[in-house]
CSV table of C-alpha atoms in Angstrom, one decimal:
chain,number,residue,atom,x,y,z
X,38,MET,CA,-132.2,142.1,-79.0
X,39,ARG,CA,-132.5,140.4,-82.2
X,40,PHE,CA,-129.0,139.1,-81.7
X,41,ILE,CA,-130.0,137.3,-78.4
X,42,ALA,CA,-133.4,136.2,-80.0
X,43,ASP,CA,-131.6,134.3,-82.8
X,44,PHE,CA,-129.3,132.7,-80.1
X,45,ILE,CA,-132.3,131.5,-78.3
X,46,GLY,CA,-133.7,130.0,-81.5
X,47,ALA,CA,-130.4,128.2,-82.1
X,48,LEU,CA,-130.7,126.7,-78.6
X,49,ARG,CA,-134.2,125.6,-79.4
X,50,GLU,CA,-133.0,124.0,-82.7
X,51,ALA,CA,-130.5,122.1,-80.5
X,52,GLY,CA,-133.2,120.7,-78.5
X,53,LEU,CA,-133.2,122.9,-75.4
X,54,PRO,CA,-136.7,123.3,-74.0
X,55,ILE,CA,-137.1,127.1,-73.8
X,56,SER,CA,-140.5,128.7,-73.1
X,57,PRO,CA,-141.5,132.2,-74.2
X,58,ALA,CA,-141.4,133.3,-70.6
X,59,GLU,CA,-137.9,132.2,-70.2
X,60,SER,CA,-137.0,133.8,-73.5
X,61,LEU,CA,-138.3,137.2,-72.2
X,62,ASP,CA,-136.6,136.7,-69.0
X,63,ALA,CA,-133.2,136.2,-70.8
X,64,LEU,CA,-133.9,139.2,-72.9
X,65,ASN,CA,-134.6,141.5,-69.8
X,66,ALA,CA,-131.6,140.1,-68.0
X,67,VAL,CA,-129.2,140.9,-70.9
X,68,SER,CA,-130.7,144.3,-71.3
X,69,LEU,CA,-129.8,145.1,-67.8
X,70,VAL,CA,-126.3,143.7,-67.7
X,71,GLY,CA,-125.4,144.1,-71.4
X,72,LEU,CA,-123.0,142.2,-73.6
X,73,GLU,CA,-119.9,144.2,-72.8
X,74,ARG,CA,-118.6,141.6,-70.3
X,75,ARG,CA,-118.9,138.4,-72.2
X,76,GLU,CA,-118.7,135.9,-69.2
X,77,THR,CA,-121.3,137.7,-67.2
X,78,ALA,CA,-123.7,137.6,-70.2
X,79,LYS,CA,-123.0,134.0,-70.5
X,80,THR,CA,-123.7,133.3,-66.8
X,81,VAL,CA,-127.0,135.3,-67.1
X,82,LEU,CA,-128.3,133.5,-70.2
X,83,ALA,CA,-127.2,130.0,-68.8
X,84,LEU,CA,-129.3,130.9,-65.5
X,85,THR,CA,-132.4,131.9,-67.5
X,86,LEU,CA,-132.4,129.4,-70.4
X,87,VAL,CA,-130.7,126.1,-69.2
X,88,LYS,CA,-132.8,124.0,-66.9
X,89,ARG,CA,-131.1,120.5,-67.1
X,90,GLN,CA,-127.7,119.7,-66.4
X,91,GLU,CA,-127.3,117.7,-69.6
X,92,ASP,CA,-128.1,120.7,-71.7
X,93,ARG,CA,-125.2,122.8,-70.3
X,94,GLY,CA,-122.6,121.2,-72.7
X,95,VAL,CA,-124.8,122.2,-75.7
X,96,PHE,CA,-125.3,125.9,-74.4
X,97,ASP,CA,-121.5,126.2,-73.8
X,98,THR,CA,-120.7,125.0,-77.4
X,99,LEU,CA,-123.2,127.2,-79.0
X,100,PHE,CA,-122.4,130.1,-76.9
X,101,GLY,CA,-118.8,129.7,-77.8
X,102,LEU,CA,-119.6,129.6,-81.6
X,103,TYR,CA,-122.2,132.3,-81.5
X,104,PHE,CA,-120.3,135.0,-79.5
X,105,ALA,CA,-116.8,134.3,-80.8
X,106,GLY,CA,-116.6,137.6,-82.6
X,107,LEU,CA,-117.4,139.6,-79.6
X,108,LYS,CA,-114.5,141.6,-78.1
X,109,GLN,CA,-113.8,141.4,-74.3
X,110,PRO,CA,-114.1,144.4,-72.3
X,111,ASN,CA,-110.9,146.7,-71.7
X,112,GLU,CA,-109.1,145.2,-74.5
X,113,PRO,CA,-106.5,147.4,-76.4
X,114,ASN,CA,-107.0,145.3,-79.4
X,115,ALA,CA,-108.5,142.0,-80.7
X,116,LYS,CA,-105.3,140.3,-80.5
X,117,GLN,CA,-104.9,140.6,-76.6
X,118,GLY,CA,-108.6,139.7,-76.2
X,119,ASN,CA,-108.4,136.4,-78.1
X,120,GLN,CA,-105.4,135.4,-76.2
X,121,GLN,CA,-107.2,135.7,-72.9
X,122,LYS,CA,-109.0,132.5,-71.9
X,123,PRO,CA,-112.2,133.1,-70.0
X,124,THR,CA,-112.7,131.3,-66.8
X,125,ASP,CA,-115.7,129.4,-68.1
X,126,GLU,CA,-113.9,127.9,-71.0
X,127,ARG,CA,-111.3,126.3,-68.8
X,128,ASN,CA,-114.0,124.7,-66.8
X,129,HIS,CA,-115.9,123.7,-70.1
X,130,PRO,CA,-113.6,122.0,-72.4
X,131,GLN,CA,-116.3,121.6,-75.1
X,132,ASP,CA,-116.8,125.5,-75.1
X,133,ALA,CA,-113.2,125.9,-75.5
X,134,GLN,CA,-113.0,123.5,-78.3
X,135,ALA,CA,-116.1,125.1,-80.1
X,136,ASN,CA,-114.4,128.6,-79.7
X,137,SER,CA,-110.9,127.4,-81.1
X,138,LYS,CA,-111.6,127.8,-84.7
X,139,GLY,CA,-113.5,131.1,-84.6
X,140,ALA,CA,-111.1,132.6,-82.1
X,141,GLN,CA,-108.0,131.5,-83.9
X,142,ALA,CA,-109.3,133.1,-87.1
X,143,LEU,CA,-110.3,136.4,-85.4
X,144,SER,CA,-106.8,136.5,-83.8
X,145,LYS,CA,-104.9,135.8,-87.0
X,146,ASN,CA,-106.8,138.6,-88.8
X,147,ALA,CA,-106.5,141.1,-85.9
X,148,GLN,CA,-102.7,140.4,-85.6
X,149,ALA,CA,-102.2,141.0,-89.2
X,150,SER,CA,-104.3,144.1,-89.2
X,151,SER,CA,-102.3,145.5,-86.5
X,152,GLU,CA,-99.0,144.8,-88.3
X,153,GLU,CA,-100.3,146.4,-91.5
X,154,VAL,CA,-101.6,149.5,-89.4
X,155,GLN,CA,-97.8,150.0,-88.2
X,156,ARG,CA,-96.7,149.8,-91.6
X,157,SER,CA,-99.1,152.0,-93.1
X,158,ASP,CA,-98.7,154.7,-90.4
X,159,ALA,CA,-95.0,154.5,-91.0
X,160,SER,CA,-95.1,154.8,-94.6
X,161,SER,CA,-97.9,157.4,-94.9
X,162,GLY,CA,-97.1,159.6,-92.0
X,163,GLY,CA,-100.7,159.7,-91.0
X,164,GLN,CA,-101.7,162.4,-93.6
X,165,ALA,CA,-103.7,160.2,-96.2
X,166,SER,CA,-107.1,159.0,-95.4
X,167,ALA,CA,-109.8,157.2,-97.0
X,168,SER,CA,-113.2,158.8,-98.0
X,169,SER,CA,-115.5,155.7,-97.6
X,170,ALA,CA,-116.9,155.0,-94.1
X,171,LEU,CA,-115.4,151.2,-94.3
X,172,GLY,CA,-112.3,152.6,-95.6
X,173,GLN,CA,-111.9,155.0,-92.6
X,174,SER,CA,-112.8,152.1,-90.2
X,175,LEU,CA,-110.0,149.9,-91.7
X,176,SER,CA,-107.5,152.6,-91.9
X,177,GLN,CA,-108.0,153.5,-88.3
X,178,GLN,CA,-107.8,149.8,-87.2
X,179,GLU,CA,-111.4,149.6,-85.7
X,180,ASP,CA,-112.5,146.2,-84.6
X,181,MET,CA,-114.9,144.9,-87.0
X,182,GLY,CA,-116.4,142.0,-84.8
X,183,LEU,CA,-119.4,143.9,-83.5
X,184,ALA,CA,-120.2,145.5,-86.9
X,185,ILE,CA,-120.1,142.1,-88.6
X,186,THR,CA,-122.4,140.7,-86.0
X,187,GLN,CA,-125.0,143.6,-86.4
X,188,ALA,CA,-124.8,143.3,-90.2
X,189,ALA,CA,-125.4,139.5,-89.9
X,190,SER,CA,-128.3,140.2,-87.8
X,191,ALA,CA,-129.8,142.7,-90.1
X,192,GLU,CA,-129.5,140.3,-92.9
X,193,ASN,CA,-131.2,137.5,-90.9
X,194,LEU,CA,-128.1,135.1,-91.2
X,195,SER,CA,-130.0,132.7,-88.5
X,196,SER,CA,-132.1,131.6,-91.4
X,197,ILE,CA,-129.3,130.0,-93.2
X,198,VAL,CA,-130.1,126.4,-94.0
X,199,LEU,CA,-128.1,125.2,-97.1
X,200,PHE,CA,-124.3,125.3,-97.5
X,201,THR,CA,-124.9,126.9,-100.9
X,202,GLN,CA,-126.3,130.1,-99.1
X,203,LYS,CA,-123.0,130.8,-97.3
X,204,ASN,CA,-121.5,132.9,-100.2
X,205,GLN,CA,-124.8,134.7,-100.7
X,206,PHE,CA,-124.7,135.8,-96.9
X,207,VAL,CA,-121.1,136.7,-97.3
X,208,TYR,CA,-121.8,139.0,-100.0
X,209,LYS,CA,-124.8,140.6,-98.2
X,210,ILE,CA,-122.9,141.3,-95.1
X,211,MET,CA,-119.9,142.8,-96.9
X,212,GLN,CA,-122.4,145.0,-98.8
X,213,ARG,CA,-124.0,146.3,-95.5
X,214,LEU,CA,-120.5,146.9,-94.0
X,215,GLY,CA,-120.0,149.4,-97.0
X,216,ASP,CA,-118.0,147.2,-99.3
X,217,GLU,CA,-119.5,148.7,-102.5
X,218,GLU,CA,-118.3,152.3,-101.6
X,219,LEU,CA,-115.0,150.9,-100.6
X,220,ARG,CA,-114.5,148.9,-104.0
X,221,GLU,CA,-115.4,152.3,-106.0
X,222,GLU,CA,-113.0,154.2,-103.9
X,223,LEU,CA,-110.2,151.6,-104.7
X,224,LYS,CA,-111.4,151.6,-108.3
X,225,SER,CA,-111.0,155.4,-108.6
X,226,GLN,CA,-107.2,155.5,-108.3
X,227,ASN,CA,-105.3,157.1,-111.0
X,228,GLN,CA,-101.8,157.5,-112.1
X,229,ASN,CA,-101.5,161.0,-110.5
X,230,GLN,CA,-101.8,159.6,-106.8
X,231,ASN,CA,-98.9,160.6,-104.5
X,232,LEU,CA,-96.9,157.9,-102.7
X,233,GLU,CA,-98.8,158.3,-99.5
X,234,GLN,CA,-102.2,157.8,-101.2
X,235,SER,CA,-100.8,154.7,-103.1
X,236,THR,CA,-99.5,153.2,-99.8
X,237,LEU,CA,-102.9,153.7,-98.1
X,238,PHE,CA,-104.9,152.1,-100.9
X,239,SER,CA,-102.6,149.2,-101.1
X,240,VAL,CA,-103.0,148.7,-97.3
X,241,LEU,CA,-106.8,149.0,-97.7
X,242,GLU,CA,-107.0,146.3,-100.3
X,243,LYS,CA,-105.1,143.9,-98.0
X,244,ARG,CA,-107.5,144.8,-95.2
X,245,ARG,CA,-110.5,144.4,-97.2
X,246,ALA,CA,-109.4,140.9,-98.1
X,247,GLN,CA,-108.8,140.2,-94.4
X,248,LEU,CA,-112.3,141.6,-93.7
X,249,PHE,CA,-113.7,139.3,-96.3
X,250,GLU,CA,-112.0,136.2,-94.6
X,251,GLN,CA,-113.2,137.4,-91.3
X,252,VAL,CA,-116.7,137.7,-92.5
X,253,THR,CA,-116.4,134.1,-94.3
X,254,ASP,CA,-115.3,132.7,-91.1
X,255,TYR,CA,-118.2,134.3,-89.2
X,256,VAL,CA,-120.8,132.9,-91.6
X,257,GLU,CA,-119.3,129.6,-91.3
X,258,GLN,CA,-119.6,129.7,-87.6
X,259,GLN,CA,-123.2,130.8,-87.9
X,260,TYR,CA,-124.0,128.1,-90.5
X,261,LEU,CA,-122.7,125.4,-88.1
X,262,ILE,CA,-124.9,126.8,-85.1
X,263,PHE,CA,-128.1,127.1,-87.2
X,264,ALA,CA,-128.0,125.0,-90.2
X,265,LYS,CA,-126.4,122.0,-88.6
X,266,GLN,CA,-129.1,121.6,-86.0
X,267,LYS,CA,-131.9,122.2,-88.8
X,268,GLY,CA,-130.1,119.6,-90.9
X,269,LEU,CA,-130.1,116.9,-88.3
X,270,ARG,CA,-133.9,117.7,-87.7
X,271,PHE,CA,-134.6,117.3,-91.5
X,272,ARG,CA,-132.6,114.0,-91.4
X,273,ASP,CA,-134.6,112.8,-88.4
X,274,GLN,CA,-137.8,113.6,-90.2
X,275,HIS,CA,-136.5,111.9,-93.4
X,276,VAL,CA,-135.6,108.7,-91.5
X,277,GLN,CA,-139.1,108.6,-89.7
X,278,GLN,CA,-140.6,108.3,-93.1
X,279,MET,CA,-138.1,106.0,-94.6
X,280,LYS,CA,-139.0,102.4,-95.4
X,281,LEU,CA,-137.6,100.2,-92.5
X,282,ASN,CA,-136.6,97.3,-94.8
X,283,GLN,CA,-134.4,99.7,-96.8
X,284,LEU,CA,-132.8,101.3,-93.9
X,285,GLU,CA,-129.0,101.8,-94.2
X,286,GLN,CA,-126.8,100.4,-91.5
X,287,ALA,CA,-125.3,103.9,-90.7
X,288,ASP,CA,-128.8,105.0,-89.6
X,289,TYR,CA,-129.5,102.1,-87.2
X,290,GLN,CA,-128.4,104.2,-84.2
X,291,ARG,CA,-130.4,107.3,-85.2
X,292,MET,CA,-133.5,105.2,-85.8
X,293,GLN,CA,-133.2,103.3,-82.5
X,294,ARG,CA,-133.1,106.9,-80.8
X,295,LEU,CA,-136.1,108.0,-82.8
X,296,VAL,CA,-137.9,105.0,-82.0
X,297,GLN,CA,-137.4,105.2,-78.2
X,298,LYS,CA,-138.2,108.9,-78.2
X,299,ALA,CA,-141.5,108.3,-79.9
X,300,ALA,CA,-142.3,105.4,-77.6
X,301,ARG,CA,-141.6,107.7,-74.6
X,302,LYS,CA,-143.8,110.4,-76.0
X,303,LEU,CA,-146.6,108.0,-76.6
X,304,ALA,CA,-146.2,106.3,-73.1
X,305,ALA,CA,-146.4,109.7,-71.5
X,306,GLN,CA,-149.8,110.6,-73.3
X,307,HIS,CA,-151.3,107.3,-72.2
X,308,SER,CA,-150.0,106.8,-68.6
X,309,HIS,CA,-151.7,109.7,-66.6
X,310,ARG,CA,-155.2,108.3,-66.0
X,311,ARG,CA,-156.7,104.8,-66.1
X,312,LEU,CA,-160.1,106.1,-64.9
X,313,THR,CA,-162.0,108.3,-67.4
X,314,ARG,CA,-165.3,109.9,-67.1
X,315,LYS,CA,-167.9,109.9,-69.8
X,316,ARG,CA,-169.6,113.3,-69.4
X,317,GLY,CA,-173.3,113.2,-70.3
X,318,VAL,CA,-174.0,109.7,-68.9
X,319,LEU,CA,-175.5,110.5,-65.5
X,320,ASP,CA,-175.4,107.7,-62.9
X,321,VAL,CA,-178.8,108.3,-61.2
X,322,ARG,CA,-178.2,105.9,-58.4
X,323,LYS,CA,-175.0,107.4,-57.1
X,324,THR,CA,-176.5,111.1,-57.7
X,325,ILE,CA,-179.4,110.3,-55.4
X,326,ALA,CA,-177.2,108.9,-52.9
X,327,ALA,CA,-174.9,111.8,-53.0
X,328,ASN,CA,-177.7,114.4,-52.4
X,329,ALA,CA,-179.7,112.6,-49.9
X,330,ALA,CA,-178.8,115.2,-47.2
X,331,PHE,CA,-180.0,118.1,-49.3
X,332,ASP,CA,-183.7,116.9,-49.7
X,333,GLY,CA,-183.2,115.9,-53.2
X,334,ALA,CA,-181.6,119.0,-54.4
X,335,LEU,CA,-178.9,118.1,-57.0
X,336,PHE,CA,-176.0,120.0,-55.4
X,337,HIS,CA,-173.6,117.1,-56.5
X,338,THR,CA,-173.9,115.0,-59.7
X,339,ARG,CA,-172.2,111.7,-60.5
X,340,TRP,CA,-171.3,110.5,-63.8
X,341,LYS,CA,-170.8,106.9,-65.0
X,342,ALA,CA,-167.2,105.9,-65.5
X,343,THR,CA,-165.5,103.2,-67.5
X,344,ARG,CA,-162.0,101.9,-66.3
X,345,VAL,CA,-159.4,101.7,-69.0
X,346,GLU,CA,-157.4,98.4,-68.6
X,347,ARG,CA,-153.8,98.3,-70.0
X,348,PRO,CA,-153.9,95.8,-72.9
X,349,LYS,CA,-152.6,92.5,-73.0
X,350,ILE,CA,-150.5,92.0,-76.1
X,351,VAL,CA,-149.2,89.0,-77.9
X,352,VAL,CA,-146.7,90.0,-80.8
X,353,ILE,CA,-145.7,87.6,-83.6
X,354,CYS,CA,-142.9,88.8,-85.8
X,355,ASP,CA,-141.6,87.2,-89.0
X,356,VAL,CA,-137.8,87.6,-88.7
X,357,SER,CA,-136.9,86.3,-92.1
X,358,GLY,CA,-134.7,88.1,-94.5
X,359,SER,CA,-137.3,90.3,-96.0
X,360,VAL,CA,-139.0,91.5,-92.6
X,361,SER,CA,-136.2,91.2,-90.1
X,362,ARG,CA,-135.3,95.0,-90.1
X,363,VAL,CA,-139.0,96.0,-89.6
X,364,ALA,CA,-139.3,93.4,-86.7
X,365,ARG,CA,-136.4,94.8,-84.9
X,366,PHE,CA,-137.9,98.3,-84.8
X,367,LEU,CA,-141.4,97.1,-84.0
X,368,LEU,CA,-140.1,95.0,-80.9
X,369,LEU,CA,-137.9,98.0,-79.8
X,370,PHE,CA,-140.9,100.2,-80.0
X,371,LEU,CA,-143.1,97.8,-78.2
X,372,TYR,CA,-140.6,97.3,-75.3
X,373,SER,CA,-140.2,101.0,-74.9
X,374,LEU,CA,-143.9,101.1,-73.8
X,375,GLN,CA,-143.3,98.9,-70.8
X,376,ASP,CA,-144.8,101.5,-68.6
X,377,VAL,CA,-148.3,101.4,-70.3
X,378,ILE,CA,-148.1,97.9,-71.9
X,379,PRO,CA,-146.6,95.6,-69.3
X,380,LYS,CA,-148.4,92.6,-70.4
X,381,VAL,CA,-146.7,91.4,-73.4
X,382,ARG,CA,-145.6,88.0,-75.0
X,383,SER,CA,-143.5,88.1,-77.9
X,384,PHE,CA,-142.8,85.3,-80.5
X,385,VAL,CA,-140.5,85.3,-83.7
X,386,PHE,CA,-140.4,83.0,-86.5
X,387,ALA,CA,-139.0,82.0,-89.8
X,388,SER,CA,-139.9,78.5,-90.3
X,389,GLN,CA,-140.4,77.7,-86.7
X,390,MET,CA,-142.0,79.6,-83.8
X,391,PHE,CA,-140.1,80.7,-80.7
X,392,GLU,CA,-141.2,82.7,-77.6
X,393,VAL,CA,-138.5,85.4,-76.9
X,394,THR,CA,-140.5,87.1,-74.0
X,395,GLU,CA,-137.9,86.1,-71.3
X,396,LEU,CA,-135.0,87.0,-73.4
X,397,LEU,CA,-136.3,90.5,-74.1
X,398,GLN,CA,-137.1,91.1,-70.3
X,399,GLN,CA,-133.8,89.7,-69.1
X,400,GLN,CA,-131.4,91.5,-71.3
X,401,GLN,CA,-130.9,95.1,-72.6
X,402,ILE,CA,-133.3,95.5,-75.5
X,403,GLU,CA,-130.7,96.4,-78.0
X,404,SER,CA,-128.6,93.4,-77.1
X,405,ALA,CA,-131.7,90.9,-77.0
X,406,LEU,CA,-132.7,92.0,-80.5
X,407,GLU,CA,-129.2,91.4,-81.7
X,408,THR,CA,-129.3,87.9,-80.3
X,409,ILE,CA,-132.7,87.3,-81.8
X,410,MET,CA,-131.8,88.4,-85.2
X,411,GLN,CA,-128.4,86.4,-85.1
X,412,ARG,CA,-130.2,83.3,-83.9
X,413,TRP,CA,-133.4,83.2,-85.9
X,414,GLY,CA,-133.2,86.0,-88.5
X,415,GLY,CA,-132.7,85.7,-92.1
X,416,MET,CA,-134.0,82.1,-92.7
X,417,SER,CA,-136.7,81.1,-95.4
X,418,THR,CA,-140.3,81.5,-94.3
X,419,ASP,CA,-142.8,78.7,-93.4
X,420,TYR,CA,-146.0,80.4,-92.0
X,421,GLY,CA,-147.8,76.9,-91.7
X,422,LYS,CA,-145.1,75.4,-89.7
X,423,ALA,CA,-144.8,78.6,-87.5
X,424,LEU,CA,-148.4,78.9,-87.0
X,425,ALA,CA,-148.7,75.2,-85.9
X,426,GLY,CA,-146.0,76.0,-83.5
X,427,PHE,CA,-147.9,79.1,-82.1
X,428,GLY,CA,-151.0,76.9,-81.7
X,429,SER,CA,-149.3,74.5,-79.5
X,430,GLN,CA,-147.4,77.2,-77.3
X,431,ALA,CA,-150.0,80.0,-76.9
X,432,LEU,CA,-153.3,79.3,-78.3
X,433,THR,CA,-155.1,78.4,-75.2
X,434,LYS,CA,-153.9,81.5,-73.2
X,435,LEU,CA,-155.7,83.8,-75.6
X,436,ASP,CA,-158.9,85.5,-74.2
X,437,LYS,CA,-161.1,88.5,-75.0
X,438,LYS,CA,-158.8,90.8,-73.4
X,439,THR,CA,-155.7,90.0,-75.6
X,440,THR,CA,-154.7,91.9,-78.8
X,441,VAL,CA,-152.7,89.9,-81.2
X,442,ILE,CA,-150.3,91.7,-83.5
X,443,MET,CA,-148.8,89.8,-86.5
X,444,LEU,CA,-145.9,91.4,-88.5
X,445,GLY,CA,-145.3,89.6,-91.7
X,446,ASP,CA,-145.4,90.0,-95.3
X,447,ALA,CA,-147.6,86.6,-95.7
X,448,ARG,CA,-145.0,85.2,-98.4
X,449,ASN,CA,-145.1,81.5,-97.7
X,450,ASN,CA,-143.0,80.1,-100.5
X,451,GLN,CA,-146.0,78.4,-102.0
X,452,GLY,CA,-146.6,76.4,-98.8
X,453,ASP,CA,-149.7,75.6,-96.8
X,454,GLY,CA,-150.4,78.8,-94.8
X,455,ARG,CA,-152.6,77.0,-92.0
X,456,THR,CA,-155.3,79.7,-92.0
X,457,ASP,CA,-157.4,77.3,-89.9
X,458,ILE,CA,-155.2,78.2,-86.9
X,459,TRP,CA,-155.2,81.9,-87.7
X,460,GLN,CA,-159.1,81.5,-87.7
X,461,GLN,CA,-158.8,80.1,-83.9
X,462,VAL,CA,-156.6,83.0,-83.0
X,463,TYR,CA,-159.2,85.4,-84.4
X,464,SER,CA,-162.1,83.8,-82.7
X,465,GLN,CA,-160.5,83.6,-79.3
X,466,SER,CA,-158.8,87.2,-79.1
X,467,LYS,CA,-160.3,90.6,-78.6
X,468,ARG,CA,-158.6,91.9,-81.7
X,469,VAL,CA,-156.2,90.8,-84.3
X,470,LEU,CA,-153.9,93.3,-86.2
X,471,TRP,CA,-151.8,92.2,-89.2
X,472,LEU,CA,-149.0,94.5,-90.1
X,473,ASN,CA,-147.5,94.1,-93.5
X,474,PRO,CA,-144.2,95.9,-94.3
X,475,GLU,CA,-145.0,95.9,-98.1
X,476,GLN,CA,-147.3,98.2,-99.9
X,477,ARG,CA,-150.9,97.3,-100.6
X,478,SER,CA,-150.2,97.0,-104.4
X,479,SER,CA,-147.7,94.1,-103.6
X,480,TRP,CA,-150.0,92.1,-101.4
X,481,ASP,CA,-151.2,88.8,-103.2
X,482,THR,CA,-148.4,89.1,-105.8
X,483,GLY,CA,-146.0,86.1,-106.4
X,484,ASP,CA,-146.1,83.8,-103.2
X,485,SER,CA,-148.1,86.2,-101.0
X,486,ILE,CA,-151.1,84.8,-99.5
X,487,MET,CA,-152.3,87.9,-97.8
X,488,SER,CA,-156.0,87.4,-98.8
X,489,GLU,CA,-156.2,84.1,-97.1
X,490,TYR,CA,-155.4,85.7,-93.7
X,491,SER,CA,-157.3,89.1,-94.3
X,492,PRO,CA,-160.8,87.6,-93.4
X,493,TRP,CA,-159.5,86.7,-90.0
X,494,CYS,CA,-158.1,90.0,-89.0
X,495,SER,CA,-159.7,92.9,-87.2
X,496,SER,CA,-157.5,95.1,-89.3
X,497,VAL,CA,-154.7,94.7,-91.9
X,498,GLU,CA,-152.4,97.6,-92.2
X,499,PRO,CA,-149.2,98.5,-94.1
X,500,CYS,CA,-146.3,99.0,-91.7
X,501,ARG,CA,-143.3,100.6,-93.5
X,502,ASN,CA,-141.9,103.3,-91.4
X,503,LEU,CA,-141.6,104.7,-87.8
X,504,LYS,CA,-144.8,107.0,-88.4
X,505,ASP,CA,-146.9,103.7,-89.1
X,506,ILE,CA,-145.6,101.9,-86.1
X,507,GLU,CA,-146.4,105.1,-83.9
X,508,GLY,CA,-149.8,105.4,-85.3
X,509,ILE,CA,-150.7,101.9,-84.9
X,510,PHE,CA,-149.7,101.6,-81.1
X,511,SER,CA,-151.4,105.1,-80.6
X,512,ARG,CA,-154.6,103.6,-81.6
X,513,ILE,CA,-154.1,100.4,-79.6
X,514,LEU,CA,-153.7,102.5,-76.4
X,515,LYS,CA,-156.5,104.9,-77.2
X,516,TYR,CA,-159.2,102.2,-77.8
X,517,SER,CA,-157.9,99.4,-75.3
């Protein structure tokens, strides 16, 4: 069952939600039907492990890779079995494509092995035999697929992570199959061998080389199954901690996916209840009223409650060249929280302030962000002029239910920062957060005037990667 447990682990690594109970159901089902009939085993595993239709393609692909070495039932040899196409592979092209490499390799090795057996039997007359267990298996044309699978499971091949481990696992599997004894037997050849023994050992050397290639192909398949998904997960973790203003263009789509995933997770955590009860604060009036029919006996207690209102947010993003990448993903994260933060006004600026609320609401978020960056991004910064524009457009709309979020590096090119307007923003709002994409040691260096804005902020925090953005909005939703 370790073999199936490793396959379930590979499915989890690929993103399939599989609970421990479902894993036990799959193990019990396979123990009843066995693995002899590959299509039956595949159907049983799919029924117990796949809950979403969109996950079926991933399951088919991994099943094709993972079970490529298993021989079909009632097959006289591996060649015949690999030529037969299972019905499910015809129905699922992804599975057939994933199987192609492993199936072709196994078919090629099996075919070559069959031809060598015929030549060996013709040459030796069936009289010479090998003494090592592996040598006997190879000389008798035994299928090694199951033996390789069992040896790989015993060596915990599913733990493979790095491509540099492939040769190490190939060596370990060969040793477990008995390669050491076979090599010693081949070394022990001497000049007094008869023709039959010489022919046998020549054939064994060729078959050992074919077995080595078969094991190498199997390890490569398992590496694709296990290490690829782990590598993608490690890459996601690395991108989440990467500085957004240093993000490479190749990682944009990956980051967009991660931003939306983090936003959905956060939205799910904060969308369930708007009414929370503070246990320990007894509402005396409501408790007495609720127990009036019981002569004052406290059968029912009532507790004071507080209603959690969804926050009103005004976000202001510097989209100048130095901050534009961070602004892109901050707005993407914010507008992925529409279920829990529906009241959002958005402004962007470089030298002038522009409201982009309608643009972000009317277009797809990715398209709207691209339009914003092309139209207003990349220009030089003038905080004073931009804040003056914000004052005329939105200052009168701020109230004590509004949270204002400013994203900017406070680098004003030696101009007037108009901190008087920012002071008014602070006095009229519930809370003012300033997110700076630079590290704290860079604040107030060069043309940065961060210290002039800091006194008029509820909180000033670095915002350099996705983890920072997720933490900031988690606190906003928690304490709103």
